[in-house]
PDB file of C-alpha atoms in Angstrom:
ATOM      1  CA  ILE A   1      41.464  28.725 -10.302  1.00 51.00           C
ATOM      2  CA  MET A   2      38.860  28.609 -13.100  1.00 42.00           C
ATOM      3  CA  ARG A   3      39.136  24.816 -13.267  1.00 45.00           C
ATOM      4  CA  ALA A   4      38.604  24.540  -9.483  1.00 41.00           C
ATOM      5  CA  LEU A   5      35.616  26.922  -9.650  1.00 37.00           C
ATOM      6  CA  PHE A   6      34.068  24.933 -12.515  1.00 37.00           C
ATOM      7  CA  PHE A   7      34.578  21.662 -10.601  1.00 38.00           C
ATOM      8  CA  THR A   8      32.983  23.121  -7.455  1.00 36.00           C
ATOM      9  CA  LEU A   9      29.998  24.478  -9.385  1.00 34.00           C
ATOM     10  CA  THR A  10      29.565  21.150 -11.156  1.00 37.00           C
ATOM     11  CA  LEU A  11      29.489  19.296  -7.833  1.00 36.00           C
ATOM     12  CA  LEU A  12      27.048  21.759  -6.336  1.00 36.00           C
ATOM     13  CA  SER A  13      24.714  21.606  -9.309  1.00 36.00           C
ATOM     14  CA  SER A  14      24.697  17.808  -9.564  1.00 37.00           C
ATOM     15  CA  ALA A  15      23.295  17.133  -6.085  1.00 37.00           C
ATOM     16  CA  CYS A  16      21.801  19.053  -3.211  1.00 36.00           C
ATOM     17  CA  ILE A  17      19.987  18.333   0.048  1.00 37.00           C
ATOM     18  CA  THR A  18      16.726  20.135   0.618  1.00 36.00           C
ATOM     19  CA  SER A  19      15.873  21.815   3.897  1.00 32.00           C
ATOM     20  CA  THR A  20      13.515  18.914   4.694  1.00 36.00           C
ATOM     21  CA  GLY A  21      16.455  16.525   4.561  1.00 37.00           C
ATOM     22  CA  TYR A  22      15.499  14.637   1.409  1.00 40.00           C
ATOM     23  CA  ALA A  23      17.806  14.069  -1.510  1.00 45.00           C
ATOM     24  CA  GLN A  24      17.383  15.743  -4.845  1.00 43.00           C
ATOM     25  CA  THR A  25      19.552  14.950  -7.812  1.00 43.00           C
ATOM     26  CA  VAL A  26      19.463  16.287 -11.328  1.00 45.00           C
ATOM     27  CA  ALA A  27      22.481  14.428 -12.686  1.00 49.00           C
ATOM     28  CA  ASN A  28      22.187  12.358 -15.863  1.00 62.00           C
ATOM     29  CA  ASN A  29      19.197  14.399 -17.059  1.00 81.00           C
ATOM     30  CA  PHE A  30      16.881  12.724 -14.563  1.00 87.00           C
ATOM     31  CA  PRO A  31      14.214  14.861 -12.898  1.00 89.00           C
ATOM     32  CA  ALA A  32      14.859  16.034  -9.347  1.00 91.00           C
ATOM     33  CA  TRP A  33      14.053  13.592  -6.556  1.00 88.00           C
ATOM     34  CA  PRO A  34      10.505  14.418  -5.415  1.00 89.00           C
ATOM     35  CA  SER A  35      10.031  16.338  -2.192  1.00 89.00           C
ATOM     36  CA  GLY A  36       7.135  15.341   0.055  1.00 89.00           C
ATOM     37  CA  HIS A  37       6.597  11.984  -1.669  1.00 92.00           C
ATOM     38  CA  SER A  38       7.631   9.784   1.247  1.00 94.00           C
ATOM     39  CA  SER A  39       6.502   8.734   4.681  1.00 95.00           C
ATOM     40  CA  VAL A  40       7.893   6.517   7.443  1.00 97.00           C
ATOM     41  CA  LEU A  41       5.273   4.155   8.846  1.00 97.00           C
ATOM     42  CA  LYS A  42       5.436   3.014  12.469  1.00 97.00           C
ATOM     43  CA  GLY A  43       4.278   0.131  14.636  1.00 96.00           C
ATOM     44  CA  GLU A  44       1.538  -2.088  13.269  1.00 97.00           C
ATOM     45  CA  GLN A  45       1.379  -0.150  10.009  1.00 97.00           C
ATOM     46  CA  ALA A  46       5.086  -0.848   9.424  1.00 96.00           C
ATOM     47  CA  LEU A  47       4.496  -4.556  10.056  1.00 96.00           C
ATOM     48  CA  THR A  48       1.518  -4.533   7.672  1.00 95.00           C
ATOM     49  CA  LEU A  49       3.680  -3.041   4.934  1.00 94.00           C
ATOM     50  CA  GLY A  50       6.000  -6.042   5.136  1.00 91.00           C
ATOM     51  CA  ARG A  51       3.115  -8.379   4.249  1.00 92.00           C
ATOM     52  CA  GLN A  52       2.406  -7.988   0.551  1.00 89.00           C
ATOM     53  CA  CYS A  53      -0.095  -9.870  -1.598  1.00 88.00           C
ATOM     54  CA  SER A  54       1.279  -9.464  -5.159  1.00 87.00           C
ATOM     55  CA  ARG A  55       4.982  -9.651  -4.443  1.00 89.00           C
ATOM     56  CA  PRO A  56       7.117 -11.476  -1.881  1.00 89.00           C
ATOM     57  CA  SER A  57       6.619 -10.451   1.731  1.00 87.00           C
ATOM     58  CA  VAL A  58       9.591  -9.763   3.979  1.00 89.00           C
ATOM     59  CA  PRO A  59      10.442 -13.111   5.633  1.00 90.00           C
ATOM     60  CA  GLY A  60      10.949 -13.625   9.362  1.00 93.00           C
ATOM     61  CA  VAL A  61       9.758 -10.219  10.584  1.00 95.00           C
ATOM     62  CA  ASP A  62       8.987 -10.122  14.298  1.00 95.00           C
ATOM     63  CA  SER A  63       9.025  -6.402  15.136  1.00 96.00           C
ATOM     64  CA  SER A  64       9.351  -2.894  13.750  1.00 97.00           C
ATOM     65  CA  TRP A  65      11.658   0.051  14.414  1.00 97.00           C
ATOM     66  CA  THR A  66      11.602   3.670  13.295  1.00 97.00           C
ATOM     67  CA  PRO A  67      14.403   4.688  10.920  1.00 98.00           C
ATOM     68  CA  SER A  68      15.952   8.076  11.707  1.00 97.00           C
ATOM     69  CA  PRO A  69      15.768  10.970   9.229  1.00 96.00           C
ATOM     70  CA  HIS A  70      19.499  10.406   8.617  1.00 97.00           C
ATOM     71  CA  ILE A  71      18.891   6.776   7.581  1.00 97.00           C
ATOM     72  CA  ILE A  72      16.049   7.844   5.272  1.00 97.00           C
ATOM     73  CA  LEU A  73      18.224  10.529   3.707  1.00 95.00           C
ATOM     74  CA  LYS A  74      20.999   8.007   3.055  1.00 97.00           C
ATOM     75  CA  LEU A  75      18.449   5.489   1.730  1.00 97.00           C
ATOM     76  CA  GLU A  76      17.071   8.043  -0.739  1.00 96.00           C
ATOM     77  CA  LEU A  77      20.546   9.075  -1.910  1.00 95.00           C
ATOM     78  CA  LYS A  78      21.473   5.432  -2.466  1.00 97.00           C
ATOM     79  CA  LEU A  79      18.083   4.611  -4.018  1.00 97.00           C
ATOM     80  CA  ASN A  80      18.552   7.454  -6.469  1.00 96.00           C
ATOM     81  CA  GLU A  81      21.895   5.949  -7.546  1.00 95.00           C
ATOM     82  CA  TYR A  82      20.486   2.397  -7.616  1.00 96.00           C
ATOM     83  CA  LEU A  83      17.483   3.300  -9.759  1.00 95.00           C
ATOM     84  CA  SER A  84      19.589   5.454 -12.088  1.00 95.00           C
ATOM     85  CA  LYS A  85      21.946   2.545 -12.739  1.00 95.00           C
ATOM     86  CA  HIS A  86      19.611  -0.461 -12.716  1.00 94.00           C
ATOM     87  CA  TYR A  87      16.121   0.914 -13.413  1.00 93.00           C
ATOM     88  CA  PRO A  88      16.505   4.138 -15.446  1.00 95.00           C
ATOM     89  CA  LYS A  89      12.896   3.996 -16.674  1.00 93.00           C
ATOM     90  CA  ILE A  90      11.615   4.097 -13.084  1.00 93.00           C
ATOM     91  CA  ARG A  91      14.105   6.821 -12.185  1.00 94.00           C
ATOM     92  CA  GLN A  92      12.990   8.929 -15.156  1.00 94.00           C
ATOM     93  CA  GLN A  93       9.404   8.833 -13.858  1.00 92.00           C
ATOM     94  CA  ILE A  94      10.290   9.362 -10.180  1.00 93.00           C
ATOM     95  CA  GLN A  95       8.028  12.425  -9.825  1.00 92.00           C
ATOM     96  CA  GLN A  96       5.047  10.049 -10.154  1.00 92.00           C
ATOM     97  CA  VAL A  97       6.211   7.712  -7.382  1.00 93.00           C
ATOM     98  CA  TYR A  98       5.298   7.884  -3.686  1.00 94.00           C
ATOM     99  CA  PHE A  99       7.242   5.960  -1.049  1.00 96.00           C
ATOM    100  CA  GLN A 100       6.240   4.365   2.216  1.00 96.00           C
ATOM    101  CA  TYR A 101       9.157   3.220   4.383  1.00 98.00           C
ATOM    102  CA  ALA A 102       8.940   0.675   7.202  1.00 98.00           C
ATOM    103  CA  GLY A 103      11.692  -0.322   9.609  1.00 98.00           C
ATOM    104  CA  LEU A 104      11.455  -4.096  10.086  1.00 98.00           C
ATOM    105  CA  LYS A 105      13.453  -6.485  12.295  1.00 97.00           C
ATOM    106  CA  GLY A 106      13.781 -10.247  12.258  1.00 93.00           C
ATOM    107  CA  ASN A 107      16.232 -13.072  11.566  1.00 90.00           C
ATOM    108  CA  LYS A 108      18.997 -10.933  13.124  1.00 91.00           C
ATOM    109  CA  ARG A 109      18.418  -8.318  10.413  1.00 93.00           C
ATOM    110  CA  LYS A 110      17.263  -4.725  10.556  1.00 97.00           C
ATOM    111  CA  ILE A 111      16.022  -3.415   7.207  1.00 97.00           C
ATOM    112  CA  VAL A 112      13.937  -0.599   5.771  1.00 98.00           C
ATOM    113  CA  TYR A 113      11.214  -1.899   3.497  1.00 97.00           C
ATOM    114  CA  ILE A 114      10.407   0.389   0.567  1.00 97.00           C
ATOM    115  CA  ASN A 115       6.852   0.377  -0.775  1.00 95.00           C
ATOM    116  CA  ALA A 116       6.676   2.327  -4.029  1.00 94.00           C
ATOM    117  CA  ILE A 117       3.214   3.310  -5.170  1.00 92.00           C
ATOM    118  CA  ASP A 118       2.011   5.410  -8.058  1.00 88.00           C
ATOM    119  CA  GLN A 119       0.731   8.965  -7.976  1.00 81.00           C
ATOM    120  CA  HIS A 120      -2.773   7.817  -7.052  1.00 77.00           C
ATOM    121  CA  ALA A 121      -1.493   7.433  -3.485  1.00 77.00           C
ATOM    122  CA  GLN A 122      -2.115  11.124  -3.033  1.00 76.00           C
ATOM    123  CA  ASN A 123      -5.842  10.401  -3.496  1.00 83.00           C
ATOM    124  CA  ASN A 124      -5.775   8.426  -0.246  1.00 87.00           C
ATOM    125  CA  PRO A 125      -5.597  11.031   2.540  1.00 86.00           C
ATOM    126  CA  ASP A 126      -4.163   8.464   4.972  1.00 91.00           C
ATOM    127  CA  TRP A 127      -1.250   7.227   2.838  1.00 92.00           C
ATOM    128  CA  ARG A 128       1.287   8.896   5.160  1.00 94.00           C
ATOM    129  CA  GLN A 129       0.053   6.928   8.209  1.00 95.00           C
ATOM    130  CA  ASN A 130      -1.489   3.726   6.814  1.00 94.00           C
ATOM    131  CA  ALA A 131       0.197   0.960   4.863  1.00 94.00           C
ATOM    132  CA  LEU A 132      -1.038   0.696   1.285  1.00 91.00           C
ATOM    133  CA  VAL A 133      -0.904  -2.947   0.251  1.00 88.00           C
ATOM    134  CA  ILE A 134      -1.992  -3.091  -3.372  1.00 85.00           C
ATOM    135  CA  CYS A 135      -2.803  -6.449  -4.926  1.00 86.00           C
ATOM    136  CA  ASP A 136      -1.803  -6.612  -8.574  1.00 84.00           C
ATOM    137  CA  GLY A 137      -1.551  -3.198 -10.244  1.00 80.00           C
ATOM    138  CA  GLY A 138       1.464  -3.960 -12.411  1.00 81.00           C
ATOM    139  CA  GLU A 139       4.893  -2.380 -12.441  1.00 83.00           C
ATOM    140  CA  VAL A 140       3.832   1.004 -11.045  1.00 85.00           C
ATOM    141  CA  PHE A 141       3.786  -0.743  -7.651  1.00 91.00           C
ATOM    142  CA  TRP A 142       7.016  -2.256  -6.395  1.00 94.00           C
ATOM    143  CA  GLY A 143       8.997  -2.979  -3.280  1.00 95.00           C
ATOM    144  CA  ALA A 144      12.567  -3.522  -2.141  1.00 96.00           C
ATOM    145  CA  GLU A 145      14.551  -3.942   1.049  1.00 96.00           C
ATOM    146  CA  TYR A 146      17.347  -1.604   2.126  1.00 98.00           C
ATOM    147  CA  ASP A 147      19.927  -2.744   4.658  1.00 97.00           C
ATOM    148  CA  PRO A 148      21.282   0.347   6.455  1.00 98.00           C
ATOM    149  CA  ALA A 149      24.283  -1.603   7.791  1.00 97.00           C
ATOM    150  CA  THR A 150      25.530  -2.563   4.318  1.00 97.00           C
ATOM    151  CA  GLU A 151      23.808   0.252   2.387  1.00 97.00           C
ATOM    152  CA  ARG A 152      22.581  -2.316  -0.158  1.00 96.00           C
ATOM    153  CA  PHE A 153      19.221  -3.006  -1.763  1.00 97.00           C
ATOM    154  CA  SER A 154      17.497  -6.267  -2.527  1.00 94.00           C
ATOM    155  CA  PRO A 155      16.290  -6.684  -6.095  1.00 93.00           C
ATOM    156  CA  ILE A 156      13.053  -4.835  -6.806  1.00 94.00           C
ATOM    157  CA  HIS A 157       9.899  -6.950  -6.809  1.00 93.00           C
ATOM    158  CA  PHE A 158       7.027  -5.676  -8.942  1.00 92.00           C
ATOM    159  CA  ASN A 159       3.350  -6.333  -8.359  1.00 89.00           C
ATOM    160  CA  GLY A 160       1.468  -8.727 -10.607  1.00 81.00           C
ATOM    161  CA  SER A 161      -0.433  -7.763 -13.731  1.00 57.00           C
ATOM    162  CA  PRO A 162      -3.162  -5.121 -13.469  1.00 50.00           C
TER     163      PRO A 162
END
């Protein structure tokens, strides 16, 4: 019984879902996933996000779609795992990262584009509605594609030198 209780408490303490539906994880001594640091862009703003100037743009995009809260939750859970494994330095500093998500369609694909921007995003009052396309800026700005059908990420592409 004690072993089962310890196992249950360990599982509960390693990951939880906040009331807003976003993932938080404290496993591996990483800080909790930030709450309120993400926004889903729609329509023309989503399409704009797919056209970057310092890193590759998403090829073949012809329209946008709006990912559901469930898809975003799964994306953030998977992104947490992906960053922890492949980019631990980024994951360690996750509290300083803001995310813009855009549902993009084209070439028979449906992906969610992730635009990661540094903490200065909060200085722009419109960051939750308007695409922030930053030219250069270095590694604090990066992007990746998430395929909800396969639950896989493209490699991360970082902006050019500041």
